[in-house]
mmCIF file of C-alpha atoms in Angstrom:
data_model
loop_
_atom_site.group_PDB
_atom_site.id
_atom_site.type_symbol
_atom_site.label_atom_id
_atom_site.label_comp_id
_atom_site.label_asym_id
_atom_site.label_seq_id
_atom_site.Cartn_x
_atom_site.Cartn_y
_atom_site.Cartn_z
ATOM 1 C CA UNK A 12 186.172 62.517 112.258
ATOM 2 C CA UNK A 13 186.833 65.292 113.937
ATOM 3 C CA UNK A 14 185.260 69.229 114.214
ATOM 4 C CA UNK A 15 187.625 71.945 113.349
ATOM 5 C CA UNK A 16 187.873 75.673 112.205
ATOM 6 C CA UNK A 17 189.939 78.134 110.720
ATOM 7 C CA UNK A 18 189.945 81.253 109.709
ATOM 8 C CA UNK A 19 188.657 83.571 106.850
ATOM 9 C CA UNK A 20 189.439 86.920 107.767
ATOM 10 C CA UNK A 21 188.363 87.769 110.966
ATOM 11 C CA UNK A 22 185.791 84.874 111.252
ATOM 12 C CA UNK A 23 185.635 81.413 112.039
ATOM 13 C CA UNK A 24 185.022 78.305 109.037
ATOM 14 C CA UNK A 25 183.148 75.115 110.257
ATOM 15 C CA UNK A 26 184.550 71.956 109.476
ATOM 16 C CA UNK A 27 184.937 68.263 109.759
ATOM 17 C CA UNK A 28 188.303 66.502 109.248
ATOM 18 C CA UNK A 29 187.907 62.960 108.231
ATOM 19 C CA UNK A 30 190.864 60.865 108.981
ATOM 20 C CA UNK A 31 191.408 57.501 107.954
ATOM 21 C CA UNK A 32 191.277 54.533 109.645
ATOM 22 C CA UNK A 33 194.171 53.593 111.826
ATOM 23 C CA UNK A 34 195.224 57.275 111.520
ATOM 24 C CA UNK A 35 198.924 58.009 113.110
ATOM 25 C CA UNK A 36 199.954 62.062 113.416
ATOM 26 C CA UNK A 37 203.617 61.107 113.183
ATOM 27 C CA UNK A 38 202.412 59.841 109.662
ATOM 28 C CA UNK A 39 202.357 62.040 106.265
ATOM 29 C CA UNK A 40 198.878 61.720 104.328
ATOM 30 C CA UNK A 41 197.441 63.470 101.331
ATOM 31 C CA UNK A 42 194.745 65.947 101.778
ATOM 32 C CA UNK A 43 191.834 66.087 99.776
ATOM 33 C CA UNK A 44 189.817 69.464 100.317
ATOM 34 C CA UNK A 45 185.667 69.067 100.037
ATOM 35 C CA UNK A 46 183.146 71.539 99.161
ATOM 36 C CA UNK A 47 179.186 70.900 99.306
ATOM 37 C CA UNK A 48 176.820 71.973 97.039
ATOM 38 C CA UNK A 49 174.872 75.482 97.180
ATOM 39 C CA UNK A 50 172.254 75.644 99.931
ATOM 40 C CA UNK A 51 174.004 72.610 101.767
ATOM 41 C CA UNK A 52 176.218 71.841 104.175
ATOM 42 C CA UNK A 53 179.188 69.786 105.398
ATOM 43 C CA UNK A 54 176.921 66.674 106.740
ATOM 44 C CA UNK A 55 175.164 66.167 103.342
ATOM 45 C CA UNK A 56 176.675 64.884 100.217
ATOM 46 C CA UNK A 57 180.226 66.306 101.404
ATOM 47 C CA UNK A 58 180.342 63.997 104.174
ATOM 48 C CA UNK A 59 179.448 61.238 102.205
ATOM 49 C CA UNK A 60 182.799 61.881 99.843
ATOM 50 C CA UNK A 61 184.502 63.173 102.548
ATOM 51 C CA UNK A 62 184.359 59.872 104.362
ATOM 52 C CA UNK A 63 184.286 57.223 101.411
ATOM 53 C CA UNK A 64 187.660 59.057 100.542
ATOM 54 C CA UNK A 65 189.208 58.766 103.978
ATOM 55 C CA UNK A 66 188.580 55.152 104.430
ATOM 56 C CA UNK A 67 190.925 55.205 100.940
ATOM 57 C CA UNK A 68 193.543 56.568 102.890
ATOM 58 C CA UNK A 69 193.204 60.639 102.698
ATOM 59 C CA UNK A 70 192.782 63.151 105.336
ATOM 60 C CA UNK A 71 189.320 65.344 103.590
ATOM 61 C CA UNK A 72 188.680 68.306 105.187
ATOM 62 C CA UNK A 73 184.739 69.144 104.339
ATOM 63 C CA UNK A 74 183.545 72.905 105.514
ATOM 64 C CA UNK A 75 180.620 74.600 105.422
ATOM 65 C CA UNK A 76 181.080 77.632 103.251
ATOM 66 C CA UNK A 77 181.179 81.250 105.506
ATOM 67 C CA UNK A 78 178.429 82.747 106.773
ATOM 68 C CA UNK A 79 175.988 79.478 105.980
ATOM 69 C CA UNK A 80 175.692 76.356 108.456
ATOM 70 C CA UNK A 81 177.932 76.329 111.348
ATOM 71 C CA UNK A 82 180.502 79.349 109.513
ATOM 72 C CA UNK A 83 180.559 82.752 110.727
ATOM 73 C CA UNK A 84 181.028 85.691 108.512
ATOM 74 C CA UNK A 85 179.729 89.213 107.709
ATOM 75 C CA UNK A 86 176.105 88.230 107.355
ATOM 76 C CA UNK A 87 173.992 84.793 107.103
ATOM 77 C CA UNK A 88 173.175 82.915 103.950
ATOM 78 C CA UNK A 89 175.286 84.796 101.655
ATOM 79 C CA UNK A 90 175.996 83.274 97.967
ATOM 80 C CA UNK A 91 179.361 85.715 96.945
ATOM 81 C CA UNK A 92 181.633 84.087 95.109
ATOM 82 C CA UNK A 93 184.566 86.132 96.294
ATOM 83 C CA UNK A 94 183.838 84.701 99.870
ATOM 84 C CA UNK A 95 183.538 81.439 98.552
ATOM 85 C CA UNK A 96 186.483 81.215 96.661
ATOM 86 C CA UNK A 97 188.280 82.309 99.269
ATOM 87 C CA UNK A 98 187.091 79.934 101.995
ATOM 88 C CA UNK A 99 189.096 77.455 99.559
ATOM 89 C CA UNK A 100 192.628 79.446 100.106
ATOM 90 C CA UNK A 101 191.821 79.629 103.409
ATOM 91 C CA UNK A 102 191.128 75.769 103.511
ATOM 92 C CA UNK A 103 194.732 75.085 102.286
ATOM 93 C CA UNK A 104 196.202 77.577 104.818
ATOM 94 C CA UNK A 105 194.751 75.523 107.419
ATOM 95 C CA UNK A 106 195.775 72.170 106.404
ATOM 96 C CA UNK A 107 199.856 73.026 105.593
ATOM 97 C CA UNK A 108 200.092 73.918 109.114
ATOM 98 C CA UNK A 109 198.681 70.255 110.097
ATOM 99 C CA UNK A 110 202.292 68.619 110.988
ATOM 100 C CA UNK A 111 200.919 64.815 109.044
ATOM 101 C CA UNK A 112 199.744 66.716 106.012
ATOM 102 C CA UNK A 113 201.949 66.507 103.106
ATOM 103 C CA UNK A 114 202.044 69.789 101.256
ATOM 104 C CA UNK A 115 202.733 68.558 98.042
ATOM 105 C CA UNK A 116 199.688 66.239 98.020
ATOM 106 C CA UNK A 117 196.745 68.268 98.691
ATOM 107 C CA UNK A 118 193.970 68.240 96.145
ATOM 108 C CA UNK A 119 190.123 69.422 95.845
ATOM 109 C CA UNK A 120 186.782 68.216 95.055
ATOM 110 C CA UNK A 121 183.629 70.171 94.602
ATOM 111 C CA UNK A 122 180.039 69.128 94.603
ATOM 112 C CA UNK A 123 177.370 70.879 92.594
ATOM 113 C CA UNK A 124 177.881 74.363 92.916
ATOM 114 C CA UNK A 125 181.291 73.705 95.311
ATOM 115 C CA UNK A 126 182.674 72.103 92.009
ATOM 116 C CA UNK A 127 182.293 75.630 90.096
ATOM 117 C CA UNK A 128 184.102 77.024 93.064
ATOM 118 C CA UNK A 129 186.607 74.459 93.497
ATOM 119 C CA UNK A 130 187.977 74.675 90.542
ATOM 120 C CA UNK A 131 187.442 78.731 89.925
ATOM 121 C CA UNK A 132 189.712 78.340 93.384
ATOM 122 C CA UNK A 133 192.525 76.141 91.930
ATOM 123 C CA UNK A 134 192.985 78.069 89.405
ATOM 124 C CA UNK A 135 194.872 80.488 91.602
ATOM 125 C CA UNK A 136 195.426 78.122 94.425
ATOM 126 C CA UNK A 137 198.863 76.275 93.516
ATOM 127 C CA UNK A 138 199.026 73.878 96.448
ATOM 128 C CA UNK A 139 195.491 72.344 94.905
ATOM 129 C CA UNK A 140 197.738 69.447 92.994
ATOM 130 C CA UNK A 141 194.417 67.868 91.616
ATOM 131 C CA UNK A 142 190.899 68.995 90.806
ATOM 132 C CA UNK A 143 188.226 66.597 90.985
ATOM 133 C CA UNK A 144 183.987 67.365 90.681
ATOM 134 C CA UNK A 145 181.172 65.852 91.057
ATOM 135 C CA UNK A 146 177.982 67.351 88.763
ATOM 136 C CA UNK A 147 179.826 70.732 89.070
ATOM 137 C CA UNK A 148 177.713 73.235 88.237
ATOM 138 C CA UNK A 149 179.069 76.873 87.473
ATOM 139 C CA UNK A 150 176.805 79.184 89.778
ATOM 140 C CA UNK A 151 177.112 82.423 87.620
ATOM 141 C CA UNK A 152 175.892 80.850 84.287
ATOM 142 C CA UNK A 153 172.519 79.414 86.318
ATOM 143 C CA UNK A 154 171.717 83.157 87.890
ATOM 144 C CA UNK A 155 172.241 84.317 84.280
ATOM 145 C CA UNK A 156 169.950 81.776 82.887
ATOM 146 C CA UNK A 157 168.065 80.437 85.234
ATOM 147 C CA UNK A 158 164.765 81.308 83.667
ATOM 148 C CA UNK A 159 165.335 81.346 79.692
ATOM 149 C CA UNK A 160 163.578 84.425 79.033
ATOM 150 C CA UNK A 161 165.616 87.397 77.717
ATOM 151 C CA UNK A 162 166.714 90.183 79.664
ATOM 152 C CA UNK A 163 165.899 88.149 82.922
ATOM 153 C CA UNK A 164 169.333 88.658 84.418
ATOM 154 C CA UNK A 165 169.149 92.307 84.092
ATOM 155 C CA UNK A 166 165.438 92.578 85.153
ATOM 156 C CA UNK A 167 166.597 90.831 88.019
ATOM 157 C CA UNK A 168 169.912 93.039 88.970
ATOM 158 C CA UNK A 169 167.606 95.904 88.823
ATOM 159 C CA UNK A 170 165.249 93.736 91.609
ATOM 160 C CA UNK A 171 168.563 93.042 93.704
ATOM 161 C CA UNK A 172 169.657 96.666 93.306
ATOM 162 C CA UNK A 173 166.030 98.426 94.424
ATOM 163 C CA UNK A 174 166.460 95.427 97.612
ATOM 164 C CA UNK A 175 169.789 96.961 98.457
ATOM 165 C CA UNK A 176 168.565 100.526 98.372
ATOM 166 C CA UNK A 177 165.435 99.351 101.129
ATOM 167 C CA UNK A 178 168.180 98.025 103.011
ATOM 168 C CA UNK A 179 170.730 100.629 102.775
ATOM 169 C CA UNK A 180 167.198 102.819 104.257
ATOM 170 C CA UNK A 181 167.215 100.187 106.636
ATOM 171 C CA UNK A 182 164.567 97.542 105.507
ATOM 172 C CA UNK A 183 165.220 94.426 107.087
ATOM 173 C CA UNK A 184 167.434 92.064 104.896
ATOM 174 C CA UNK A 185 165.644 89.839 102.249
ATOM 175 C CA UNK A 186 166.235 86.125 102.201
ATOM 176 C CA UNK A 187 164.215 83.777 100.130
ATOM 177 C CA UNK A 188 164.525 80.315 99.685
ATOM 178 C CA UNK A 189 165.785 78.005 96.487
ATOM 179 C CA UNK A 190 163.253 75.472 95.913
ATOM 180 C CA UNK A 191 159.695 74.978 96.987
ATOM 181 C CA UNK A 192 159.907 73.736 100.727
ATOM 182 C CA UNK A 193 158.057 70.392 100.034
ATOM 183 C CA UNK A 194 156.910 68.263 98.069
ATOM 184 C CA UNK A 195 153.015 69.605 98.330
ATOM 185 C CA UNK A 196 154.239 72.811 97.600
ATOM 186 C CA UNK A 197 156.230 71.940 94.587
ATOM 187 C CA UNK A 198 152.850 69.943 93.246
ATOM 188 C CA UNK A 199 150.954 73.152 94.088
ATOM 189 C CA UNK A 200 153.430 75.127 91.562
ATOM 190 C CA UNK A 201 153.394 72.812 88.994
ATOM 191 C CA UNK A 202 157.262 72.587 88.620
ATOM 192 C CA UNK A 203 158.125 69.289 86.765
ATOM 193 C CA UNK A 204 162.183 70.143 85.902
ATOM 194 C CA UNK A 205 163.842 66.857 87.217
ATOM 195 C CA UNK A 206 167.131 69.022 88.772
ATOM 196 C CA UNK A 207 163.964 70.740 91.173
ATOM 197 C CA UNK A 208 162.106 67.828 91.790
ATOM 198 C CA UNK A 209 164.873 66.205 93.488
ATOM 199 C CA UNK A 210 166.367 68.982 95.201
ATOM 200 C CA UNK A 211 162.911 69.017 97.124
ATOM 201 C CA UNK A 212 163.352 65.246 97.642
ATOM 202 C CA UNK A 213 166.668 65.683 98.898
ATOM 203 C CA UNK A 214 166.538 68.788 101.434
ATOM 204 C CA UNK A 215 163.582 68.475 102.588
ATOM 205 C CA UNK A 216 162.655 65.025 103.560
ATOM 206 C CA UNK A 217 164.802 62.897 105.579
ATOM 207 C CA UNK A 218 166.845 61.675 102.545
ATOM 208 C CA UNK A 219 169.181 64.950 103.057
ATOM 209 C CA UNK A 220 167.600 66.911 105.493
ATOM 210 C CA UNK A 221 170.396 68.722 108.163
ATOM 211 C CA UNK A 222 169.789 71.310 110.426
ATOM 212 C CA UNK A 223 172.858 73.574 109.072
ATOM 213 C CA UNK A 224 171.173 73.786 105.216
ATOM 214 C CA UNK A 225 167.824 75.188 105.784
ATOM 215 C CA UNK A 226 166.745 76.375 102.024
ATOM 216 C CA UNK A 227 168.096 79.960 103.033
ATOM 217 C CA UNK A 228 169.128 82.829 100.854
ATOM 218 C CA UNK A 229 170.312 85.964 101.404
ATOM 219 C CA UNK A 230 169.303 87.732 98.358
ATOM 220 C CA UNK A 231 171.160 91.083 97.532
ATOM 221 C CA UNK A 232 174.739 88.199 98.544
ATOM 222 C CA UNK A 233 173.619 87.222 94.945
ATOM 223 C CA UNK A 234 174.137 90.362 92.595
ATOM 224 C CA UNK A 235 178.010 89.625 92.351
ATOM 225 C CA UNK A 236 177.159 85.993 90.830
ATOM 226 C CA UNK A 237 175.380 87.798 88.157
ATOM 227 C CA UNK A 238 179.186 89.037 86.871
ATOM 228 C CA UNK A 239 181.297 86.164 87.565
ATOM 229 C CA UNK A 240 181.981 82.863 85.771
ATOM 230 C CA UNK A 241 183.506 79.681 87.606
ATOM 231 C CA UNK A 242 185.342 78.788 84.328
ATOM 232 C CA UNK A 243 186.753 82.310 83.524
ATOM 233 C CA UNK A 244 190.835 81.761 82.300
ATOM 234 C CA UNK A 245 190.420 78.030 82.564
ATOM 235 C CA UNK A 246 191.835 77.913 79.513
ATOM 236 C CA UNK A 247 194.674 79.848 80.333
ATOM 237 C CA UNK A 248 195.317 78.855 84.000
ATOM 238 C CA UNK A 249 193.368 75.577 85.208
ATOM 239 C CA UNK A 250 196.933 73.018 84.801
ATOM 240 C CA UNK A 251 196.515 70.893 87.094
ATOM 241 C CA UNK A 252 195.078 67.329 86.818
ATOM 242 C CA UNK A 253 190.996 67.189 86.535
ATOM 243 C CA UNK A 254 188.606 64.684 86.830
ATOM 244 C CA UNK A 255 185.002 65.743 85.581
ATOM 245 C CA UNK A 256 182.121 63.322 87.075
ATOM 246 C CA UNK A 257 178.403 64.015 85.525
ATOM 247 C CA UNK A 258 175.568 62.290 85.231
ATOM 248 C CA UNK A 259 174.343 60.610 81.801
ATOM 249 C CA UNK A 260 170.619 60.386 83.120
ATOM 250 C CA UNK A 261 167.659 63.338 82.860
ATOM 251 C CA UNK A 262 169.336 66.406 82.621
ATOM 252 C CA UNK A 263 167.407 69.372 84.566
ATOM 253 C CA UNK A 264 167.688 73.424 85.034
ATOM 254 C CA UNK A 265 170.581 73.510 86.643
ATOM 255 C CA UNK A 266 172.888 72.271 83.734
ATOM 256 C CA UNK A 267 175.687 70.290 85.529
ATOM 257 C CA UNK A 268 175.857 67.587 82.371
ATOM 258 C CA UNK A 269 176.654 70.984 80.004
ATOM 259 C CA UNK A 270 179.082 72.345 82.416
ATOM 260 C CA UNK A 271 180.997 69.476 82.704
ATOM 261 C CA UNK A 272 182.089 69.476 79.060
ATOM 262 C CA UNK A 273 181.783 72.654 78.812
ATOM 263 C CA UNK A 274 184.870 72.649 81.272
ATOM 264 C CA UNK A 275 186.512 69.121 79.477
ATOM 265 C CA UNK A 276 186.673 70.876 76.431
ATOM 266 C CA UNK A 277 188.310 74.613 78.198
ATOM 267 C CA UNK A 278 190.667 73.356 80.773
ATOM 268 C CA UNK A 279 194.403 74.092 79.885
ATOM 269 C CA UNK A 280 195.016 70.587 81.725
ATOM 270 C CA UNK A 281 196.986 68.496 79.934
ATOM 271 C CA UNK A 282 195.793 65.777 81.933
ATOM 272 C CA UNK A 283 191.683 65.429 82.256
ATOM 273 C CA UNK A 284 188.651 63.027 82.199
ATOM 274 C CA UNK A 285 185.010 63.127 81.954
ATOM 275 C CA UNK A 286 183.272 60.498 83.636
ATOM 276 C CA UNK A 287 179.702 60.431 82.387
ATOM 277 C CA UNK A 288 177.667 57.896 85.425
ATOM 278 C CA UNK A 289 174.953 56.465 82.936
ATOM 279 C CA UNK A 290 171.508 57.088 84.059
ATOM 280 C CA UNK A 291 172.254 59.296 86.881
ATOM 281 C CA UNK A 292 170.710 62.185 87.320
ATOM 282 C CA UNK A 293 172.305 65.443 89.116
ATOM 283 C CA UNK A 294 171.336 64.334 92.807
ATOM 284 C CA UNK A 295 171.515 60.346 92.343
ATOM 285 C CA UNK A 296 175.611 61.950 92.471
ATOM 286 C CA UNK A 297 175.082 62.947 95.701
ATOM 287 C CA UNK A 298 174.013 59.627 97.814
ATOM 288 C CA UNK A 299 172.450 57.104 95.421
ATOM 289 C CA UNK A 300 175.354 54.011 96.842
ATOM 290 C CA UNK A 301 175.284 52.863 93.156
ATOM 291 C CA UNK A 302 176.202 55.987 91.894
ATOM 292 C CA UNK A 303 178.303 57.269 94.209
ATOM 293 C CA UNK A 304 180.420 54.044 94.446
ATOM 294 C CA UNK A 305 181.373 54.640 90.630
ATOM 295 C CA UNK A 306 182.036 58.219 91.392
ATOM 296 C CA UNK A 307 184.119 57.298 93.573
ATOM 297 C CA UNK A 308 186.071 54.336 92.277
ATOM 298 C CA UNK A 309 186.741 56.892 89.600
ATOM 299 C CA UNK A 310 188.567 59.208 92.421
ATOM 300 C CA UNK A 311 190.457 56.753 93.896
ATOM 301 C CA UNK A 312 192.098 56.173 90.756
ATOM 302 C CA UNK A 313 192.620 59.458 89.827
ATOM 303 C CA UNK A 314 193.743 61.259 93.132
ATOM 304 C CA UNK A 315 195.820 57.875 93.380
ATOM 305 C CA UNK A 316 197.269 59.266 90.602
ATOM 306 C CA UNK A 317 197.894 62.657 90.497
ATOM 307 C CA UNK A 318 198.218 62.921 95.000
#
């Protein structure tokens, strides 16, 4: 492995390039292009793909999205999907100028959130030859829904928009966090939803813990979410080959197992699969070896397919 960067406008993207054993430049190799989930970084569950897939022979390039861990960008901690999205174009620009990649054979995988991306990205980025995710979860849908009650989204705009106004005044910038930041703190709140309790488990304990994910938001980033679907014209312009991984155990708030067939069943791809991992739950997907070793036998088959 090796640390890179490239460029999104006028900034710098983090990254790790993980080559594959026994790795020869003069060589061509298929790319495989890896996004983490929201709030993380490129040394959590990305690495972990990132690296199980280069020891099956694929050059992964796992970033951390701009302006969150070691990115630059025109903030910190901002959630836009536009920037997000783009980081993904930007990806591909920086691996067709790598002499041993092989254009034709680059393909994506997305993580949580980074699958809603990934494939909201391929849908526009033609040198993606393959979409894979694992628990994708479409980011716009949960800020819509994310507490059940009606009107919440728009009680909540009207939050972000007052926040901007301070700011525009020159109040300092709000950021908040996702999840409780441990587990006492979860117990104190009484939050029981399976997708939460594990998050907590996950980035805040040594299980997951890195320094570049640190439970950061920048709130106001998060009004253009509110607008925006990861699975808007799937059914008009995802083609490409997709494999769908989701887990068949407790299903929690943030509704990975429903948008997974919720994108099966919209894709245009003529060629797709739903794995369904039985009795894993959202984050077992992201470094439970059981789990993650039938995730990604799954992969190996399909990007040996389609890459």
């Amino acid at each position: 492995m090796k640390s890179v960067t490239f460029k999104n406008k006028t900034w710098e993207v983090a990254a790790n390039l993980h080559l594959p054993g026994g790795f020869d430049e003069t060589k061509k190799y298929s790319a495989i292009v890896v996004a983490h989930p929201i709030s993380s970084c490129k040394e959590q569950t990305a690495a972990i793909y990132a690296a199980k897939l280069a020891e099956l022979g694929y050059v992964c390039l796992a970033f951390d999205a701009s302006t969150q861990g070691a990115s630059g960008g025109p903030g910190r901690y901002l959630e836009d999907p536009a920037t997000r999205v783009e980081d993904f174009h930007c990806a591909a620009d920086y691996l067709v100028t790598l002499p041993y990649i092989d254009e034709d054979r680059i393909g994506v995988l997305g993580i949580c959130g980074g699958g809603g991306y990934a494939v909201n990205a391929a849908m526009t980025e033609r040198r993606f030859k393959a979409v894979g995710t694992i628990v994708g979860a479409n980011y716009g849908r949960l800020c819509r829904e994310g507490d059940l009650t009606p009107d919440a989204a728009i009680k909540a705009l009207e939050a972000i928009s007052a926040q901007r106004t301070a700011e525009a005044r020159g109040a300092e910038t709000a950021i908040a966090t996702y999840i409780p930041q441990s587990g006492a703190q979860l117990e104190s709140y009484g939050i029981e939803d399976v997708d939460v309790v594990e998050a907590v488990d996950y980035y805040t304990t040594p299980r997951g813990q890195r320094p570049g994910s640190p439970n950061k938001l920048n709130v106001v980033s998060t009004g253009a979410a509110f607008a925006w679907d990861a699975y808007h014209l799937a059914d008009k312009l995802l083609t490409q080959p997709l494999q769908i991984i989701v887990g068949g155990g407790r299903t929690g708030a943030f509704g990975s197992y429903r948008d997974g067939f919720e994108l099966f069943n919209k894709a245009r791809s003529e060629k797709k699969s739903i794995l369904v991992v039985p009795g894993a739950t959202h984050y077992d997907l992201y470094d439970k070896p059981d789990c993650v070793d039938q995730a990604v036998a799954k992969l190996e088959a399909f990007y040996g397919e389609t890459l």
